[in-house]
Amino acid sequence: MEYIVIKWLHIVSSTFLFGTGGGSAFYKYVIDRSRDVRAIAQVARWVVVADWIFTTPTVIFQPLSGIYLASLIGLPLSTPWLALSLVLYALAGACWLPVVILQIRMRGIAQQALREAKPLPALYWRYTRIWFWLGVPAFLMLVGVFYLMVAKPTF
């Protein structure tokens, strides 16, 4: 029973991780195109909140629960599909950490621009480009992790 509960939590957690990340990225990307400072400030605020409420706990829980599941069934971490999924997950996390910092900075920049009734400065748009280009490989790596978890290919 314990295995099934942990596996279920692992799957639900991965859904929150992927869904929140994808949803936040979509809304931020779309609202940035509007150039509406008020809307951007609001969405930026909620993107940061969503990261703290949903993404951060799942980022921590995913490898812990995955490694625990592997240990419950006696699967060595050196198993190729599992080892590769852990590497891809770590690389996606290495992209995600600077994204979090950028999101917090962009939120502050957008709130300041809103308070001062000014357009967003060039720095905001520079951070946005970096945020986007860090998000692309992180997204693709997580898609790869999902594939590896489901297919469990032999190499």
PDB file of C-alpha atoms in Angstrom:
ATOM      1  CA  MET A   1       0.000   0.000   0.000  1.00  0.00           C
ATOM      2  CA  GLU A   2       2.796   2.437   0.865  1.00  0.00           C
ATOM      3  CA  TYR A   3       4.301   2.097  -2.623  1.00  0.00           C
ATOM      4  CA  ILE A   4       0.997   2.937  -4.327  1.00  0.00           C
ATOM      5  CA  VAL A   5       0.442   5.987  -2.102  1.00  0.00           C
ATOM      6  CA  ILE A   6       3.945   7.353  -2.721  1.00  0.00           C
ATOM      7  CA  LYS A   7       3.665   6.630  -6.450  1.00  0.00           C
ATOM      8  CA  TRP A   8       0.307   8.440  -6.576  1.00  0.00           C
ATOM      9  CA  LEU A   9       1.775  11.429  -4.705  1.00  0.00           C
ATOM     10  CA  HIS A  10       4.779  11.392  -7.061  1.00  0.00           C
ATOM     11  CA  ILE A  11       2.494  11.515 -10.110  1.00  0.00           C
ATOM     12  CA  VAL A  12       0.212  14.186  -8.640  1.00  0.00           C
ATOM     13  CA  SER A  13       3.263  16.219  -7.631  1.00  0.00           C
ATOM     14  CA  SER A  14       4.726  15.990 -11.133  1.00  0.00           C
ATOM     15  CA  THR A  15       1.397  17.196 -12.502  1.00  0.00           C
ATOM     16  CA  PHE A  16       1.482  20.235 -10.221  1.00  0.00           C
ATOM     17  CA  LEU A  17       5.108  20.922 -11.134  1.00  0.00           C
ATOM     18  CA  PHE A  18       4.578  20.697 -14.877  1.00  0.00           C
ATOM     19  CA  GLY A  19       1.127  22.281 -14.889  1.00  0.00           C
ATOM     20  CA  THR A  20       2.011  25.241 -12.722  1.00  0.00           C
ATOM     21  CA  GLY A  21       5.220  25.880 -14.644  1.00  0.00           C
ATOM     22  CA  GLY A  22       3.505  25.652 -18.011  1.00  0.00           C
ATOM     23  CA  GLY A  23       0.520  27.727 -16.937  1.00  0.00           C
ATOM     24  CA  SER A  24       2.642  30.433 -15.333  1.00  0.00           C
ATOM     25  CA  ALA A  25       4.908  30.601 -18.365  1.00  0.00           C
ATOM     26  CA  PHE A  26       1.926  30.863 -20.709  1.00  0.00           C
ATOM     27  CA  TYR A  27       0.235  33.662 -18.771  1.00  0.00           C
ATOM     28  CA  LYS A  28       3.443  35.607 -18.286  1.00  0.00           C
ATOM     29  CA  TYR A  29       4.406  35.259 -21.947  1.00  0.00           C
ATOM     30  CA  VAL A  30       0.953  36.323 -23.181  1.00  0.00           C
ATOM     31  CA  ILE A  31       0.548  39.237 -20.770  1.00  0.00           C
ATOM     32  CA  ASP A  32       4.054  40.536 -21.529  1.00  0.00           C
ATOM     33  CA  ARG A  33       3.026  40.815 -25.191  1.00  0.00           C
ATOM     34  CA  SER A  34       0.269  43.247 -24.129  1.00  0.00           C
ATOM     35  CA  ARG A  35       2.827  45.683 -22.652  1.00  0.00           C
ATOM     36  CA  ASP A  36       0.108  46.670 -20.155  1.00  0.00           C
ATOM     37  CA  VAL A  37       2.142  47.536 -17.041  1.00  0.00           C
ATOM     38  CA  ARG A  38      -0.792  47.086 -14.669  1.00  0.00           C
ATOM     39  CA  ALA A  39      -1.626  43.625 -16.020  1.00  0.00           C
ATOM     40  CA  ILE A  40       2.038  42.621 -16.127  1.00  0.00           C
ATOM     41  CA  ALA A  41       2.525  43.672 -12.489  1.00  0.00           C
ATOM     42  CA  GLN A  42      -0.495  41.594 -11.434  1.00  0.00           C
ATOM     43  CA  VAL A  43       0.514  38.485 -13.374  1.00  0.00           C
ATOM     44  CA  ALA A  44       4.144  38.794 -12.248  1.00  0.00           C
ATOM     45  CA  ARG A  45       2.942  38.897  -8.636  1.00  0.00           C
ATOM     46  CA  TRP A  46       0.865  35.738  -9.046  1.00  0.00           C
ATOM     47  CA  VAL A  47       3.567  33.882 -10.979  1.00  0.00           C
ATOM     48  CA  VAL A  48       5.902  34.347  -8.017  1.00  0.00           C
ATOM     49  CA  VAL A  49       3.184  33.245  -5.581  1.00  0.00           C
ATOM     50  CA  ALA A  50       2.437  30.134  -7.678  1.00  0.00           C
ATOM     51  CA  ASP A  51       6.129  29.239  -7.688  1.00  0.00           C
ATOM     52  CA  TRP A  52       6.278  29.385  -3.887  1.00  0.00           C
ATOM     53  CA  ILE A  53       3.001  27.542  -3.289  1.00  0.00           C
ATOM     54  CA  PHE A  54       3.157  24.860  -5.980  1.00  0.00           C
ATOM     55  CA  THR A  55       6.466  24.658  -7.811  1.00  0.00           C
ATOM     56  CA  THR A  56       8.949  24.861  -4.936  1.00  0.00           C
ATOM     57  CA  PRO A  57       7.409  22.058  -2.839  1.00  0.00           C
ATOM     58  CA  THR A  58       7.071  19.809  -5.881  1.00  0.00           C
ATOM     59  CA  VAL A  59      10.632  20.528  -7.044  1.00  0.00           C
ATOM     60  CA  ILE A  60      11.789  19.232  -3.670  1.00  0.00           C
ATOM     61  CA  PHE A  61       9.317  16.354  -3.423  1.00  0.00           C
ATOM     62  CA  GLN A  62       9.882  14.910  -6.913  1.00  0.00           C
ATOM     63  CA  PRO A  63      13.444  13.620  -6.539  1.00  0.00           C
ATOM     64  CA  LEU A  64      12.870  12.549  -2.943  1.00  0.00           C
ATOM     65  CA  SER A  65       9.771  10.537  -3.798  1.00  0.00           C
ATOM     66  CA  GLY A  66      11.328   9.151  -6.996  1.00  0.00           C
ATOM     67  CA  ILE A  67      14.446   7.956  -5.212  1.00  0.00           C
ATOM     68  CA  TYR A  68      12.318   6.510  -2.405  1.00  0.00           C
ATOM     69  CA  LEU A  69      10.131   4.657  -4.918  1.00  0.00           C
ATOM     70  CA  ALA A  70      13.221   3.246  -6.610  1.00  0.00           C
ATOM     71  CA  SER A  71      14.534   2.043  -3.259  1.00  0.00           C
ATOM     72  CA  LEU A  72      11.191   0.417  -2.391  1.00  0.00           C
ATOM     73  CA  ILE A  73      11.339  -1.750  -5.515  1.00  0.00           C
ATOM     74  CA  GLY A  74      15.108  -2.307  -5.382  1.00  0.00           C
ATOM     75  CA  LEU A  75      15.828  -0.301  -8.539  1.00  0.00           C
ATOM     76  CA  PRO A  76      19.417   0.972  -8.553  1.00  0.00           C
ATOM     77  CA  LEU A  77      19.859   4.694  -9.246  1.00  0.00           C
ATOM     78  CA  SER A  78      22.401   3.627 -11.869  1.00  0.00           C
ATOM     79  CA  THR A  79      19.597   2.138 -13.981  1.00  0.00           C
ATOM     80  CA  PRO A  80      20.087   4.039 -17.257  1.00  0.00           C
ATOM     81  CA  TRP A  81      16.590   5.516 -17.656  1.00  0.00           C
ATOM     82  CA  LEU A  82      16.472   6.511 -13.986  1.00  0.00           C
ATOM     83  CA  ALA A  83      19.987   7.979 -13.959  1.00  0.00           C
ATOM     84  CA  LEU A  84      19.215   9.964 -17.128  1.00  0.00           C
ATOM     85  CA  SER A  85      15.938  11.227 -15.668  1.00  0.00           C
ATOM     86  CA  LEU A  86      17.773  12.431 -12.548  1.00  0.00           C
ATOM     87  CA  VAL A  87      20.382  14.213 -14.692  1.00  0.00           C
ATOM     88  CA  LEU A  88      17.707  15.875 -16.833  1.00  0.00           C
ATOM     89  CA  TYR A  89      15.780  16.853 -13.702  1.00  0.00           C
ATOM     90  CA  ALA A  90      18.904  18.407 -12.158  1.00  0.00           C
ATOM     91  CA  LEU A  91      19.618  20.328 -15.368  1.00  0.00           C
ATOM     92  CA  ALA A  92      16.013  21.550 -15.519  1.00  0.00           C
ATOM     93  CA  GLY A  93      16.386  22.652 -11.894  1.00  0.00           C
ATOM     94  CA  ALA A  94      19.583  24.497 -12.766  1.00  0.00           C
ATOM     95  CA  CYS A  95      17.547  26.453 -15.330  1.00  0.00           C
ATOM     96  CA  TRP A  96      14.646  26.959 -12.920  1.00  0.00           C
ATOM     97  CA  LEU A  97      16.626  28.536 -10.059  1.00  0.00           C
ATOM     98  CA  PRO A  98      17.713  31.606 -12.070  1.00  0.00           C
ATOM     99  CA  VAL A  99      14.165  31.806 -13.476  1.00  0.00           C
ATOM    100  CA  VAL A 100      12.810  32.167  -9.941  1.00  0.00           C
ATOM    101  CA  ILE A 101      15.249  34.978  -9.206  1.00  0.00           C
ATOM    102  CA  LEU A 102      14.367  36.684 -12.487  1.00  0.00           C
ATOM    103  CA  GLN A 103      10.640  36.391 -11.757  1.00  0.00           C
ATOM    104  CA  ILE A 104      11.086  38.059  -8.379  1.00  0.00           C
ATOM    105  CA  ARG A 105      13.145  40.844  -9.951  1.00  0.00           C
ATOM    106  CA  MET A 106      10.656  41.320 -12.800  1.00  0.00           C
ATOM    107  CA  ARG A 107       7.808  41.489 -10.298  1.00  0.00           C
ATOM    108  CA  GLY A 108       9.624  44.275  -8.445  1.00  0.00           C
ATOM    109  CA  ILE A 109      10.414  46.155 -11.651  1.00  0.00           C
ATOM    110  CA  ALA A 110       6.805  45.887 -12.840  1.00  0.00           C
ATOM    111  CA  GLN A 111       5.413  47.036  -9.476  1.00  0.00           C
ATOM    112  CA  GLN A 112       7.781  50.002  -9.445  1.00  0.00           C
ATOM    113  CA  ALA A 113       6.836  50.969 -13.008  1.00  0.00           C
ATOM    114  CA  LEU A 114       3.162  50.742 -12.030  1.00  0.00           C
ATOM    115  CA  ARG A 115       3.655  52.916  -8.919  1.00  0.00           C
ATOM    116  CA  GLU A 116       5.567  55.513 -10.938  1.00  0.00           C
ATOM    117  CA  ALA A 117       3.174  55.282 -13.918  1.00  0.00           C
ATOM    118  CA  LYS A 118       6.086  54.592 -16.251  1.00  0.00           C
ATOM    119  CA  PRO A 119       6.612  52.017 -18.997  1.00  0.00           C
ATOM    120  CA  LEU A 120       8.654  48.965 -18.182  1.00  0.00           C
ATOM    121  CA  PRO A 121      12.380  49.642 -18.547  1.00  0.00           C
ATOM    122  CA  ALA A 122      14.732  47.802 -20.886  1.00  0.00           C
ATOM    123  CA  LEU A 123      16.010  45.747 -17.949  1.00  0.00           C
ATOM    124  CA  TYR A 124      12.584  44.117 -17.548  1.00  0.00           C
ATOM    125  CA  TRP A 125      12.597  43.045 -21.194  1.00  0.00           C
ATOM    126  CA  ARG A 126      16.169  41.790 -20.929  1.00  0.00           C
ATOM    127  CA  TYR A 127      15.194  39.656 -17.940  1.00  0.00           C
ATOM    128  CA  THR A 128      12.149  38.442 -19.867  1.00  0.00           C
ATOM    129  CA  ARG A 129      14.296  37.206 -22.747  1.00  0.00           C
ATOM    130  CA  ILE A 130      16.652  35.384 -20.366  1.00  0.00           C
ATOM    131  CA  TRP A 131      13.638  33.952 -18.487  1.00  0.00           C
ATOM    132  CA  PHE A 132      12.184  32.643 -21.756  1.00  0.00           C
ATOM    133  CA  TRP A 133      15.420  31.065 -22.994  1.00  0.00           C
ATOM    134  CA  LEU A 134      16.011  29.345 -19.656  1.00  0.00           C
ATOM    135  CA  GLY A 135      12.444  28.059 -19.687  1.00  0.00           C
ATOM    136  CA  VAL A 136      12.667  26.388 -23.087  1.00  0.00           C
ATOM    137  CA  PRO A 137      15.360  23.826 -22.186  1.00  0.00           C
ATOM    138  CA  ALA A 138      13.836  23.279 -18.726  1.00  0.00           C
ATOM    139  CA  PHE A 139      10.481  22.488 -20.334  1.00  0.00           C
ATOM    140  CA  LEU A 140      12.046  20.133 -22.869  1.00  0.00           C
ATOM    141  CA  MET A 141      14.069  18.362 -20.174  1.00  0.00           C
ATOM    142  CA  LEU A 142      10.948  17.803 -18.059  1.00  0.00           C
ATOM    143  CA  VAL A 143       9.157  16.408 -21.109  1.00  0.00           C
ATOM    144  CA  GLY A 144      12.097  14.030 -21.407  1.00  0.00           C
ATOM    145  CA  VAL A 145      11.803  13.058 -17.744  1.00  0.00           C
ATOM    146  CA  PHE A 146       8.098  12.296 -18.218  1.00  0.00           C
ATOM    147  CA  TYR A 147       8.952  10.082 -21.183  1.00  0.00           C
ATOM    148  CA  LEU A 148      11.636   8.241 -19.240  1.00  0.00           C
ATOM    149  CA  MET A 149       9.333   7.697 -16.242  1.00  0.00           C
ATOM    150  CA  VAL A 150       6.575   6.259 -18.411  1.00  0.00           C
ATOM    151  CA  ALA A 151       8.551   4.322 -21.042  1.00  0.00           C
ATOM    152  CA  LYS A 152      11.446   3.149 -18.852  1.00  0.00           C
ATOM    153  CA  PRO A 153      13.477   2.427 -21.987  1.00  0.00           C
ATOM    154  CA  THR A 154      16.399   0.056 -22.014  1.00  0.00           C
ATOM    155  CA  PHE A 155      19.569   1.421 -23.537  1.00  0.00           C
TER     156      PHE A 155
END
